[in-house]
Amino acid sequence: MKRITIYFTAGLFLLGIATSCKKPTSSSSSKTGMAYNNKYNGGFEVNNKVKAGPGPGLIAIEGGTFVMGGSLNQDLGYEFDNVRRRVTVASFYMDETEVANVDWLEYLHWIKRTYPTDAEYYYNALPDTLVWRQPLSYNEPYVNNYLRHPAFQDYPVVGVSWEQANDYCVWRTDRVNEEILRRGGYLLDYKTLAGGGKGGAPATATTAKDPFNTDIYLNGQFRGDGIDGKKMKKDLNPNSAAAGTATTGKGGPVRPVRLEDGILKQPYRLPTEAEWEYAALSLAGNTEYENIADGKIYPWNGLGVRSPKKRTQGMIYANFKRGDGDNMGTGGYLNDKADITAPVRYYIPNDFGLYNMAGNVSEWTSDVYRKLSFEDFADFNPYRGNEFVNKRLTDKTKGLYAKDKYGRPIKDPAPSSKKQTWAELQGKSAKPDSSALAGKPYQPDFRGFKDSVNNDLYGNTTLVNDRSRVYKGGSWNDRAYWLNPATRRFMQQDEASAEIGFRAAMTLVGSPEINSQGKPQFPKYKSKAKAK
């Protein structure tokens, strides 16, 4: 009897070992063994791995190391403001073309349709078409026609300040994500929302007061009758009802899309100076097994600006000014086929597939200009211009965001360089900010970080200040020297020019490798992520 008991106990022990050593599956936690996506054990949801694809208009740029400023073989202005330094740029997405007039007109149309009585919002979004005026030049036709006439709809928008370009990127982010959600059925579709559903009448008793905003939506503040779609995600959290956040659909409780679902896109933004220079240079086309076969002076190969190929021999690769009084060549055989700007898809793209990274219009970047930035910035994702902010809370206990009159979250300067304690967040603690240096309050504006010049002297000693923004790439009215990706200039962020436009970028999340096909991989770590 005793022997049987010992044997039975040992059997249970062995069974316990076998159970505890059971290999975790992709549908359960490797650390707790609990099943994912199970409404009976708490409903923790884990989605299939996805590699987020680019948003509309974007092309994937595989990052890597390069010598920033390295393509500038002669500094004609003796500025010495982009001295060679090796840096690494993370993979990202970038607009295939410059933002065109037709794109900006879409933006203006949305503002007028959404806020028909708000003349200020519309006026502030209008480009400054007066940038075409010159005292001794007859450019008045461009003042009146360049933005709106159909003949110019595919030409790059100009007269747009850095601030306006940023506002456009914010608007574009929300419109792209709204389109994804409405098309996927997570939000009410446009047709029903406009009253084209059954019966021809609006399907909603309560429509959203404000237009869609990505941050507000992700914070759970954009939902309800007349907002939620018919194909919302199932809510597996059994406590949603208790928390008052549950919405019931045909198949039971449903919820809005979360960031964890991998459905929404990252924000559109202006590219950093390093990203822009890296993308323009496009050395990936000359690279094999980490060996760069040949450098570049321009976004194309070769030392000149003309095509050496037989069919296009002698044709100019970009839209720029060949010399004094020569903006387009001789009548009967125009050299660059453009007097001012050219359509955004004209000329050949570079090795990344990007059009007009030299010539046509110079382009805004997000960086604040400093002559010696190359001495200061980090060697990974170099950037100068950080102004750290937090979204203002209107209800700190529930975490609800305060909104401005256009339904966008209000952003305030960050009070600390680290996460605040709950007591500090609720305003119940007067604990001094431990991130402050030498008793000084935390300063979230790092545009002038490491500056040795007294800010009080700006304007007396230099034209450069915290509102000076870098723009790169030559324009239709520049000489060939400015087509070099390493050249850099600056202008105030609230100013505009007939020679400056922009294109947007987007952060790439996840693995930096764009295309792994045909490349050696460790079998165990092969990515199974699906593009989305």
Short mmCIF file of C-alpha atoms in Angstrom, two decimals, residues 104-116 121-122 171 174-175 178 190 210-212 406 408:
data_model
loop_
_atom_site.label_atom_id
_atom_site.label_comp_id
_atom_site.label_asym_id
_atom_site.label_seq_id
_atom_site.Cartn_x
_atom_site.Cartn_y
_atom_site.Cartn_z
CA TRP A 104 -3.82 71.80 -50.88
CA LEU A 105 -7.13 72.63 -52.55
CA GLU A 106 -8.55 69.41 -51.05
CA TYR A 107 -7.42 70.68 -47.65
CA LEU A 108 -9.05 74.08 -48.20
CA HIS A 109 -12.26 72.44 -49.41
CA TRP A 110 -12.48 70.33 -46.24
CA ILE A 111 -12.05 73.40 -44.05
CA LYS A 112 -14.75 75.33 -45.90
CA ARG A 113 -17.13 72.34 -45.85
CA THR A 114 -16.54 71.49 -42.19
CA TYR A 115 -16.39 75.06 -40.84
CA PRO A 116 -18.45 77.11 -43.33
CA TYR A 121 -9.49 79.05 -40.12
CA TYR A 122 -9.82 79.13 -43.91
CA TRP A 171 -4.98 67.40 -40.85
CA ASP A 174 -6.70 62.58 -39.21
CA ARG A 175 -8.23 62.30 -42.67
CA GLU A 178 -10.71 58.47 -40.55
CA TYR A 190 -19.59 58.35 -45.19
CA ASP A 210 -16.33 67.77 -33.68
CA PRO A 211 -14.61 66.22 -36.69
CA PHE A 212 -12.56 63.06 -36.26
CA TYR A 406 -11.74 72.41 -33.58
CA ARG A 408 -8.13 68.73 -31.28
#
